[in-house]
Every structure is written in C-alpha cells, then in structure tokens.
Amino acid sequence: MMVDDKKEKTLIDVGGTILTALETVTQAAREKLSGVSLSGYPEVLVQHPNPMVEGQRTQQNLVDIQQYTAIQLQRLIREPFVARVDVEWEHKGRKSVEVFYVTRASAADVSNVVEGARLATYVAPLGRLAEFAAGDDVSISVGGREKEGRILQRVLLHPVQQDGVWDAFDDSFEFLKWRVALSSLRRFLVEIGWVDARKLADLDIVGRLMREAAEAELIRERARRKVVERIALRDQPILDKFQGSIFRMPLDRQVMLFGPPGSGKTTTLIRRLAQKRTPEALTEDEKRLLPMPMREIFARPDSWAMFSPAELLKQYLGDAFNREGVPDSGNVRTWEKERRDLGRNLLGILRSSTSSGLQLDDSPDILIDRSSGTLSKLHDDFAAYAETTLLKRCNDAFESLLTSNDASVKRATITLQRDLGGVRELELREVLTLFDSAEVLQSAQKRLSDHVSGELRKAVNELLNKHKELLDEVVAALPALRGERREEDDEYEDDSEKTAAAPSAANARAEALGIVVAAIRAWARSAVEGRRSVGGRSGRVISLMGSRLPPQSNFAALGESIVTRSRLAVLIRAPRAFVMGVPGMYTRFRRQALRESRYFRPAAAEFFERDRISPDETDILILAMLRNARRVLQHPDGRRIETNTQQDWLENIKGRYLMQVFVDEATDLSATSLACTVELAYPTLRSWFACGDLRQRITINGMQSETEIDWLNRVTGAKIDLQQINISYRQSQRLRNLADALSGLNSDSRTATEPPTATEDADVWPLLGEKLSGNALAAWLANRTCEVEQAIGRLPSIAVFVDGDEHIDPLVDSTRKILSERNIPIVGCKEGRIVGDKSEVRVFDVQHIKGLEFEAVFFVGIDGLAERIPDLFQRFLYVGVTRAATYLGLTCAKTFPRKLDPVRSHFKSGGWS
C-alpha cells in the first residue's frame, strides 16, 4: 500500500493511538471486573426470591445489576471497541472536536478511561456516530437534545489479541478526502517505522517494499469479503446508517423490514434486541414507556421471543445473540412449536391428557385454498360469526331474564340494565362491561345453582336406587360415550358442577355418575325448551335408560331453574365465552361453512367427525382468542392489563405476553400466523419487529404481498411501519445478477439489488450441469468441490441441496467414495435439525435452508423439483441460489426447465478451473 508522507503520518498517529487505547480499555475493564463481587448475596443465588417480598426483590435487583456489569466488562476485555469516530460539533456558531471509541458491549463503567476520548456503546444514541462515513453531517439526539455535527474521521476495525498484544484486522480508515484499508494495523505500523517500545523486541520487522505486493493482495481479497467457513450470521459490528435508523426506532413501534438475501435483515433484528436490552441505550421516552413493575418484567431474560419458521435456522442464531451479549435461553422458537404450546397448554384448543379438545393434524387437503389471503378471509368470517353468535345468545338471555318468573332474577336483571345505561339490546361494549358489572346477577345464580344441584342429586339418587344395574351399564358403555360430543351449552354451565360431574377417567364409576347427572340435566332442560330429543353423549345415555327414565313432565320445575340459571351464566360468563368459547363456536361454524361449500373440501367432513383441526385453522383460533382477550383487557380504559383480574383464564393469557416480539423470515408465515405474534406482544407496549423477503416465500400459505400489512393493522390494531433495505452484502456480482433475474420470473417487476461499497474481485460464473445423475452427478460434485478448495486454499463452507430427505443418503453414499480420496468428508443433515460440521460438505433438504449462508452451494435436480411443485420451484431455486456467497452449481437429471430459459445466459457449463 502506497501512501504519501502526510497520509503516512496521519495513519501512524491515529493507528498508534488506537492500539494504545485497546490496551487501556482492556486494563481498565480488568480492574473494574476485579471489584465486582456477588459474595454479599449468596442466598439470592441459591433460591429464587419471592417477587412479592420487597427485601428479596431488592437483593435480586442488586445481584442482577452486578451480573450484568460483570458480563459487559468481560465482553470489553475480549473486544474493547470496534470503531473510532472523530466528530466536529457545532453549537451556536462555535465548533469543537470530540473523539469517540465505539464499543459493542456496554461501556458505562469505563466510558472515560482513554485520555482525550470517550467510550460510547454502539447501541446507545452516541454510538450511531459510527454508522456515518467521513464527511457526513449528523444530527444525534442525546439526553433529549439534538446535537449537530460532521464526521471528520471514521475507523472500523476488528480487534484481536494475540500473545498479549493487540492488533486490528480488516481495518477501514476514512478521512474527509481519502480512505485506506489495512489487513493488519500493527503490521502496517511496524513496517513504516512506528515504534512501540513495549512490544518492538518481540516483532520480526521486514522491509516495507518486500511486503507491499502481499499487503495489496490481502487487502484486495479482504475488501471483497471474508470466505464463509461455517454456518453463521456475518459479523457486522457497525451497521450502515439506514440499518441503524431502523433498529433504533422507538421501543413501542411495530416494524416490518423487507430486503433481499444477505442484506442484513436478521442482523438488524438482533441489533434492535441488543439495543433495547441495554439500559443506557434506551431514550428517556422509552424509559417512560416502562413504569414499574413493567420495567422489572422487561428486564427478565424470558421477556422476549424470536419466532423462526425453521428449526435449522433457529440453531445457528445462538452465536449471533451471544456476540451481542443477549443469551438465548429458549427465546428463539419455531412458530410450529409455539402454535402447539399455545393451543394445547394455554387456550384449550387442542386435546391434552387433562382436557378435551381437537387433535392437530397436518392434513393439507381439507381447505380449498391455503393462501394467506384466503386464510385471512376465513378468520374474518369466523370472527364475525363468533361475535354475532355471542351477542345473540346474550340478548336472548337478557330478554328472557327481564321477564323471568323468578322475581329475584328479574329484579337483578333490571338493576343490571340500569347499570348499563338502560340499554334494550346489548352490543359488544356492554358485553365486555359485564366483566366488572355482572356481580348483581351472581347471587341469583348461586341460589339457583344450589337448588339445581340439590334437585339433580335427589333425582339421580332415586333413579339409581330404583335401577341399581344402570350405573354398571353406563360404565360398560364408557368407551363409546367418550367419543360422543358433549352438549353445546356446556361452556355456560356452572364450573363447580361441571367439575363434580366429570371426574377423572381413572375412576370409571365416578365418570359414569357424572355422565348420568349431565344426561338428567339435559333431559330436564329439554322439557322446558320444547326439544323432542337430546343429542350427543346425553342423548346416548337417555336412550340407554329407556323406560327407566321418568317422564319429562316430572322435571319441568327443575328444567325451569336450569334454563334460568343457564341464562344468567350466559351473561355472567359472556366475556370469558368471548375468548374461551371460541373453539366451540368454530366447530359449529366450519360445519356450516362445509354445508355451504365455503372454504372446505367435501373430504373435510370425515376430518371434522374425527375432531381434527389443521395448523392453519389452529392459527385462526389462536388469533381470534388472543385478539378477543386483548379487547377484554383494554375495555374500557386498559386498567385490567396492569391489575389482577382474579380470572385465571385471563391471567394465564396475560402471563404469556412478551415485552418484545421478533419474527425472522416472516414471509414464510401466513398473515394470520403473523397476527398471532403481534397479539403476543404486551398490549400497552406492542413492541414487534419482523423481517423477510417476499421473493423468498417458499410456503403455500406465506404472505404474498405488502398489501397484507393493511389486514394485519386492521385486525390487530397495530400500525406497522414498512421499511425496505436493498443492499446485499452476501453475494458476488454475478450471483446477485442471477438472483435478480430469478426474482423477475417470480413477480411482475424486477428489482435490482444494490452492491455494497467494497470492491468484489472473486466473481466466478454460476455453473450448470445437465443430464447428471447417479455416479456422473457424484463425480461432477466432487470435482467442483475440489476446484473450490484449490481456488480458496482451504475447504470453506459447502452445501448441497436436494429435493427431500429421501435423496440425501443416496447422494452422500455415491459422492463419499470420490471425495474420500481427497480426505473431504460429506454428511447428510436430515429433517432440518442437524447443522453438521464446518469441515464437512453438508447435504440438506432444500426446504430447511432459509437464512443460512455458504461459500459454495450445489443445487441438485432442479428439473425434478420443477415437475413436483411447478408453482413454487422457482422460489425454492431463488432461495437456494441466494444461499451461495461466491460459488454456485446447478444440476439437472435431464435438462434445464423451460420456465428457466430466460436465466440460462447467467450460467456457464464445465468447471471453474
């Protein structure tokens, strides 16, 4: 590298100061760390404190602060800072220059240890200075005040300590009128005569002229980019100013970030998480959004979650979180697992060992159309049906109770009507008000419940004493009875009676007794309601009783009390039914929709009869229930969110809220799935950040257009801010051009992906191999793999993509024989759960590779994939192509698919040698 004397002196001054500052920060962090002690609070570490006890909570807070400080100091010791910025401030016509060293870790405890400079945490407001290039004008908000300035110098570096000596690699020095890149700061300084008296004796100094050629080659290669050696997010300590402005958006925003592969979307997402979990990085406005005890919840390690569509993608994000000082303690989850957990363990949609419900079944054939837009419409139609059904039930009950023959019930209902403003017909706002206003009905309900329970007990005792064999007959019929549906109005019955009437199946006689009680209750109720028959499980038991069952007229008075009590329960429990009654209403809605030939294929009838539910439908129910729960909590003034409601079903939902929600590869999820993740965000904060690329959608039900954001906003009440970045840092120019051409085939418009500012010299042609299968394919793959190793000088990260796990083993077996001659291992990574080792060539099913990055990629059998899924294969190819950084090989068992003819010119045949 050739520089003139003036520039050389500048580099000596700035570079020498940087190396000295690295040692200063390291030493200061070590000294601070030695003073951090947790020994004063051992009992807190041994036993988790009761958060309701003030003393223990205070002790735990002190320990949390100490632990946080220790972690940040350890990070500073490993990596003192990643940038230096000289900024010229201007205030009221006066100018002053300030130097900042920007740290990735929190610099709060050592911010003033470097003479003539300050340390600033990157995710804090002042850290944003590092995102601007030399010569840029900046405006930074610090402590609520805007500061105007200009960047005079910027140095981006990767510090590494070797044998106790600090160096910095891949450095970018930017000045107002010139810039230069260095592969090793220390080596450069030594070679041009810089003297570090403490370390000079240990260094082997070689003449400058002898090294210039090698240095230039190193810089040229490093400026292109680092070779991808393992599955990991590219480490980008300082983002560009556009990404920086996005991840620094206020905590209470909802953001959707779109961008091409390799544009840093996931890195931006992770950086936002790191920033919002760094106390000194929060603005004063953001701190005001977190009053106590909300701030304590926010600080908990389990207060956030990141949802990913794939298990494999989830695995490799751990390193990226650790680099940012945010450990992953089960926070990164797949939506598939979250769906099952919410449906089974929180909302009661799915059957468990202790509750009834539906069975999740991945059947793809019950819905006529699984597109995201149709699923959204299905949700809207069902949500309207559920609300209309609930209001009708409530108004029918309200009208009947106002004219009840029970005087006390009638008086209580008139009082309720007056409390609701004298309304004659209930709207949803009145139903939600019943959450706090139904106490006037509860005493009447309790009186009737006691009466009904006593009369039922008496009637059942008389029946069983007269017909002692009856209970044994019901026990014998239990296997058949368990498969029958319960009465539709069970959700409105008294909880205590339901519990007593439906004990554990482990006690068969007790279970049978509960079924008999339910049948008598249904028989008495039908007498008043004028029904000729009783359906479901109770109807089967009544048929079993036959002539042994007393006539309905004997139960008229009991039936009247049961019906009146049920109508009271409809109003008292209406807010709960608005949420927890959703699954029951959906089973009726979808049968009706099937009869009307809407949404469901004829084959769905058997699916429904077996009490099955598909994943798409489960998302619709989760969304409806979470959305309705939020509406209950927010009515009328939102205070129910912050206070204990004494309702376990609602408190359990509140306990699942997350302070921050992130979604990666969001376009692979349907709009209904995404809406579920929005509804999991704490209602008063609604911190939600998602990223994706519509061109990479490889699922039938994934989002198809930006217009679906409008639906998300309408349904969830969010105000999603749509952001776009269009710079790809991953790929060489030829691969970017190919990816852009493929994206044009998948959409009406073609978008040109912008390159990064650094030069890119390694720009080899993508290769196409046709009529390759079996041993010929294995030989082609092995030869190309060896060419990549020869070109780079070592074996980088190499992946082979196939269409389905069943193709992995045959390919591995045939290729292993040839690669073993070069001592190159090849392994199969099945089911999207196995990452493999960086020293191996890894074979994946293409459906599991979203978000990953490799130096070289071989996509095998694209013509077979085109035959199997003609509507989606181009999207899979786009995703596969964009996993490669430099080397790409595409093969066909026969010939190149005709649909891809427009991009054939982007490929060459043969090899890279």
PDB file of C-alpha atoms in Angstrom, residues 683-822:
ATOM      1  CA  PRO A 683     -50.711  -4.706  24.790  1.00  0.00           C
ATOM      2  CA  THR A 684     -49.583  -1.373  26.247  1.00  0.00           C
ATOM      3  CA  LEU A 685     -46.165  -1.563  24.549  1.00  0.00           C
ATOM      4  CA  ARG A 686     -46.725  -3.629  21.387  1.00  0.00           C
ATOM      5  CA  SER A 687     -43.029  -3.892  20.578  1.00  0.00           C
ATOM      6  CA  TRP A 688     -42.961  -6.028  17.403  1.00  0.00           C
ATOM      7  CA  PHE A 689     -40.282  -6.332  14.737  1.00  0.00           C
ATOM      8  CA  ALA A 690     -40.367  -8.706  11.762  1.00  0.00           C
ATOM      9  CA  CYS A 691     -38.186  -9.141   8.705  1.00  0.00           C
ATOM     10  CA  GLY A 692     -38.447 -11.099   5.492  1.00  0.00           C
ATOM     11  CA  ASP A 693     -38.415 -11.057   1.718  1.00  0.00           C
ATOM     12  CA  LEU A 694     -41.480 -11.705  -0.419  1.00  0.00           C
ATOM     13  CA  ARG A 695     -39.213 -13.135  -3.131  1.00  0.00           C
ATOM     14  CA  GLN A 696     -38.084 -15.862  -0.725  1.00  0.00           C
ATOM     15  CA  ARG A 697     -41.542 -17.140   0.204  1.00  0.00           C
ATOM     16  CA  ILE A 698     -41.427 -20.932  -0.180  1.00  0.00           C
ATOM     17  CA  THR A 699     -44.658 -21.852   1.612  1.00  0.00           C
ATOM     18  CA  ILE A 700     -48.124 -22.101   0.096  1.00  0.00           C
ATOM     19  CA  ASN A 701     -49.668 -20.100   2.929  1.00  0.00           C
ATOM     20  CA  GLY A 702     -46.934 -17.464   3.288  1.00  0.00           C
ATOM     21  CA  MET A 703     -47.536 -13.754   2.781  1.00  0.00           C
ATOM     22  CA  GLN A 704     -47.847 -12.849  -0.889  1.00  0.00           C
ATOM     23  CA  SER A 705     -47.826  -9.055  -0.992  1.00  0.00           C
ATOM     24  CA  GLU A 706     -47.255  -5.933   1.058  1.00  0.00           C
ATOM     25  CA  THR A 707     -50.996  -5.214   0.912  1.00  0.00           C
ATOM     26  CA  GLU A 708     -51.494  -7.883   3.587  1.00  0.00           C
ATOM     27  CA  ILE A 709     -49.886  -5.469   6.041  1.00  0.00           C
ATOM     28  CA  ASP A 710     -53.115  -3.450   5.853  1.00  0.00           C
ATOM     29  CA  TRP A 711     -55.066  -6.511   7.009  1.00  0.00           C
ATOM     30  CA  LEU A 712     -52.603  -7.074   9.859  1.00  0.00           C
ATOM     31  CA  ASN A 713     -53.072  -3.487  11.006  1.00  0.00           C
ATOM     32  CA  ARG A 714     -56.854  -3.675  10.837  1.00  0.00           C
ATOM     33  CA  VAL A 715     -57.177  -6.962  12.711  1.00  0.00           C
ATOM     34  CA  THR A 716     -54.566  -6.391  15.412  1.00  0.00           C
ATOM     35  CA  GLY A 717     -54.905  -2.623  15.799  1.00  0.00           C
ATOM     36  CA  ALA A 718     -51.187  -2.263  15.057  1.00  0.00           C
ATOM     37  CA  LYS A 719     -49.592   0.456  12.947  1.00  0.00           C
ATOM     38  CA  ILE A 720     -46.868  -1.466  11.166  1.00  0.00           C
ATOM     39  CA  ASP A 721     -44.117   0.700   9.740  1.00  0.00           C
ATOM     40  CA  LEU A 722     -42.925  -0.848   6.473  1.00  0.00           C
ATOM     41  CA  GLN A 723     -39.171  -0.430   5.955  1.00  0.00           C
ATOM     42  CA  GLN A 724     -37.034  -1.505   2.994  1.00  0.00           C
ATOM     43  CA  ILE A 725     -33.305  -2.124   2.509  1.00  0.00           C
ATOM     44  CA  ASN A 726     -31.864  -3.213  -0.823  1.00  0.00           C
ATOM     45  CA  ILE A 727     -28.114  -3.775  -0.394  1.00  0.00           C
ATOM     46  CA  SER A 728     -26.869  -7.373  -0.490  1.00  0.00           C
ATOM     47  CA  TYR A 729     -23.639  -7.973   1.446  1.00  0.00           C
ATOM     48  CA  ARG A 730     -23.576 -11.729   0.847  1.00  0.00           C
ATOM     49  CA  GLN A 731     -23.113 -12.426  -2.832  1.00  0.00           C
ATOM     50  CA  SER A 732     -20.740 -11.757  -5.685  1.00  0.00           C
ATOM     51  CA  GLN A 733     -21.964  -9.571  -8.553  1.00  0.00           C
ATOM     52  CA  ARG A 734     -22.750 -12.471 -10.907  1.00  0.00           C
ATOM     53  CA  LEU A 735     -24.813 -14.235  -8.249  1.00  0.00           C
ATOM     54  CA  ARG A 736     -26.666 -11.012  -7.437  1.00  0.00           C
ATOM     55  CA  ASN A 737     -27.484 -10.581 -11.117  1.00  0.00           C
ATOM     56  CA  LEU A 738     -28.756 -14.159 -11.316  1.00  0.00           C
ATOM     57  CA  ALA A 739     -30.847 -13.713  -8.161  1.00  0.00           C
ATOM     58  CA  ASP A 740     -32.371 -10.506  -9.520  1.00  0.00           C
ATOM     59  CA  ALA A 741     -33.202 -12.259 -12.810  1.00  0.00           C
ATOM     60  CA  LEU A 742     -34.886 -15.120 -10.902  1.00  0.00           C
ATOM     61  CA  SER A 743     -36.885 -12.704  -8.767  1.00  0.00           C
ATOM     62  CA  GLY A 744     -38.136 -11.131 -12.006  1.00  0.00           C
ATOM     63  CA  LEU A 745     -39.531 -14.518 -13.039  1.00  0.00           C
ATOM     64  CA  ASN A 746     -41.424 -14.775  -9.737  1.00  0.00           C
ATOM     65  CA  SER A 747     -43.020 -11.323  -9.800  1.00  0.00           C
ATOM     66  CA  ASP A 748     -44.374  -8.693 -12.164  1.00  0.00           C
ATOM     67  CA  SER A 749     -41.446  -6.351 -11.596  1.00  0.00           C
ATOM     68  CA  ARG A 750     -37.715  -6.965 -11.374  1.00  0.00           C
ATOM     69  CA  THR A 751     -35.761  -5.240  -8.625  1.00  0.00           C
ATOM     70  CA  ALA A 752     -32.030  -4.622  -8.965  1.00  0.00           C
ATOM     71  CA  THR A 753     -30.202  -5.452  -5.746  1.00  0.00           C
ATOM     72  CA  GLU A 754     -27.571  -2.865  -4.872  1.00  0.00           C
ATOM     73  CA  PRO A 755     -23.967  -3.955  -4.175  1.00  0.00           C
ATOM     74  CA  PRO A 756     -22.036  -2.895  -1.071  1.00  0.00           C
ATOM     75  CA  THR A 757     -19.449  -0.145  -1.379  1.00  0.00           C
ATOM     76  CA  ALA A 758     -16.472  -2.534  -1.051  1.00  0.00           C
ATOM     77  CA  THR A 759     -14.943  -3.966  -4.233  1.00  0.00           C
ATOM     78  CA  GLU A 760     -15.528  -7.593  -5.124  1.00  0.00           C
ATOM     79  CA  ASP A 761     -12.879  -9.396  -7.145  1.00  0.00           C
ATOM     80  CA  ALA A 762     -13.911 -13.045  -6.776  1.00  0.00           C
ATOM     81  CA  ASP A 763     -16.809 -13.171  -9.236  1.00  0.00           C
ATOM     82  CA  VAL A 764     -16.926 -16.583 -10.865  1.00  0.00           C
ATOM     83  CA  TRP A 765     -19.651 -17.791 -13.191  1.00  0.00           C
ATOM     84  CA  PRO A 766     -22.506 -19.948 -11.850  1.00  0.00           C
ATOM     85  CA  LEU A 767     -22.262 -23.418 -13.397  1.00  0.00           C
ATOM     86  CA  LEU A 768     -24.993 -25.543 -14.985  1.00  0.00           C
ATOM     87  CA  GLY A 769     -24.660 -29.304 -15.383  1.00  0.00           C
ATOM     88  CA  GLU A 770     -27.335 -31.199 -17.354  1.00  0.00           C
ATOM     89  CA  LYS A 771     -28.048 -34.925 -17.696  1.00  0.00           C
ATOM     90  CA  LEU A 772     -26.313 -35.610 -14.391  1.00  0.00           C
ATOM     91  CA  SER A 773     -27.461 -38.366 -12.039  1.00  0.00           C
ATOM     92  CA  GLY A 774     -26.000 -41.286 -10.143  1.00  0.00           C
ATOM     93  CA  ASN A 775     -22.232 -41.703 -10.463  1.00  0.00           C
ATOM     94  CA  ALA A 776     -21.935 -38.935 -13.067  1.00  0.00           C
ATOM     95  CA  LEU A 777     -23.536 -36.488 -10.655  1.00  0.00           C
ATOM     96  CA  ALA A 778     -21.265 -37.664  -7.822  1.00  0.00           C
ATOM     97  CA  ALA A 779     -18.151 -37.160  -9.948  1.00  0.00           C
ATOM     98  CA  TRP A 780     -19.294 -33.694 -11.056  1.00  0.00           C
ATOM     99  CA  LEU A 781     -19.958 -32.601  -7.447  1.00  0.00           C
ATOM    100  CA  ALA A 782     -16.626 -34.000  -6.230  1.00  0.00           C
ATOM    101  CA  ASN A 783     -14.653 -32.270  -8.978  1.00  0.00           C
ATOM    102  CA  ARG A 784     -16.330 -28.926  -8.389  1.00  0.00           C
ATOM    103  CA  THR A 785     -15.746 -29.245  -4.633  1.00  0.00           C
ATOM    104  CA  CYS A 786     -12.045 -29.800  -5.195  1.00  0.00           C
ATOM    105  CA  GLU A 787     -11.926 -26.775  -7.503  1.00  0.00           C
ATOM    106  CA  VAL A 788     -13.403 -24.597  -4.762  1.00  0.00           C
ATOM    107  CA  GLU A 789     -10.835 -25.846  -2.259  1.00  0.00           C
ATOM    108  CA  GLN A 790      -7.995 -25.188  -4.714  1.00  0.00           C
ATOM    109  CA  ALA A 791      -9.211 -21.674  -5.501  1.00  0.00           C
ATOM    110  CA  ILE A 792      -9.511 -20.663  -1.845  1.00  0.00           C
ATOM    111  CA  GLY A 793      -6.643 -22.658  -0.412  1.00  0.00           C
ATOM    112  CA  ARG A 794      -8.779 -24.480   2.134  1.00  0.00           C
ATOM    113  CA  LEU A 795     -12.178 -26.117   2.328  1.00  0.00           C
ATOM    114  CA  PRO A 796     -14.817 -23.446   3.019  1.00  0.00           C
ATOM    115  CA  SER A 797     -18.466 -23.918   3.930  1.00  0.00           C
ATOM    116  CA  ILE A 798     -20.053 -26.037   1.163  1.00  0.00           C
ATOM    117  CA  ALA A 799     -23.674 -27.190   0.952  1.00  0.00           C
ATOM    118  CA  VAL A 800     -25.568 -29.469  -1.410  1.00  0.00           C
ATOM    119  CA  PHE A 801     -29.353 -29.028  -1.677  1.00  0.00           C
ATOM    120  CA  VAL A 802     -31.680 -31.843  -2.708  1.00  0.00           C
ATOM    121  CA  ASP A 803     -35.440 -32.168  -3.028  1.00  0.00           C
ATOM    122  CA  GLY A 804     -36.405 -34.187   0.040  1.00  0.00           C
ATOM    123  CA  ASP A 805     -34.666 -36.061   2.845  1.00  0.00           C
ATOM    124  CA  GLU A 806     -35.047 -39.343   0.947  1.00  0.00           C
ATOM    125  CA  HIS A 807     -32.486 -38.138  -1.623  1.00  0.00           C
ATOM    126  CA  ILE A 808     -29.797 -37.319   0.939  1.00  0.00           C
ATOM    127  CA  ASP A 809     -28.374 -40.771   1.727  1.00  0.00           C
ATOM    128  CA  PRO A 810     -28.031 -41.984  -1.900  1.00  0.00           C
ATOM    129  CA  LEU A 811     -26.182 -38.815  -2.880  1.00  0.00           C
ATOM    130  CA  VAL A 812     -23.914 -38.949   0.183  1.00  0.00           C
ATOM    131  CA  ASP A 813     -23.079 -42.609  -0.455  1.00  0.00           C
ATOM    132  CA  SER A 814     -22.196 -42.113  -4.129  1.00  0.00           C
ATOM    133  CA  THR A 815     -20.164 -38.940  -3.588  1.00  0.00           C
ATOM    134  CA  ARG A 816     -18.324 -40.072  -0.460  1.00  0.00           C
ATOM    135  CA  LYS A 817     -16.328 -42.654  -2.426  1.00  0.00           C
ATOM    136  CA  ILE A 818     -14.765 -39.961  -4.607  1.00  0.00           C
ATOM    137  CA  LEU A 819     -14.330 -37.211  -2.000  1.00  0.00           C
ATOM    138  CA  SER A 820     -12.663 -39.611   0.433  1.00  0.00           C
ATOM    139  CA  GLU A 821      -9.695 -39.799  -1.939  1.00  0.00           C
ATOM    140  CA  ARG A 822      -9.092 -36.121  -1.108  1.00  0.00           C
TER     141      ARG A 822
END
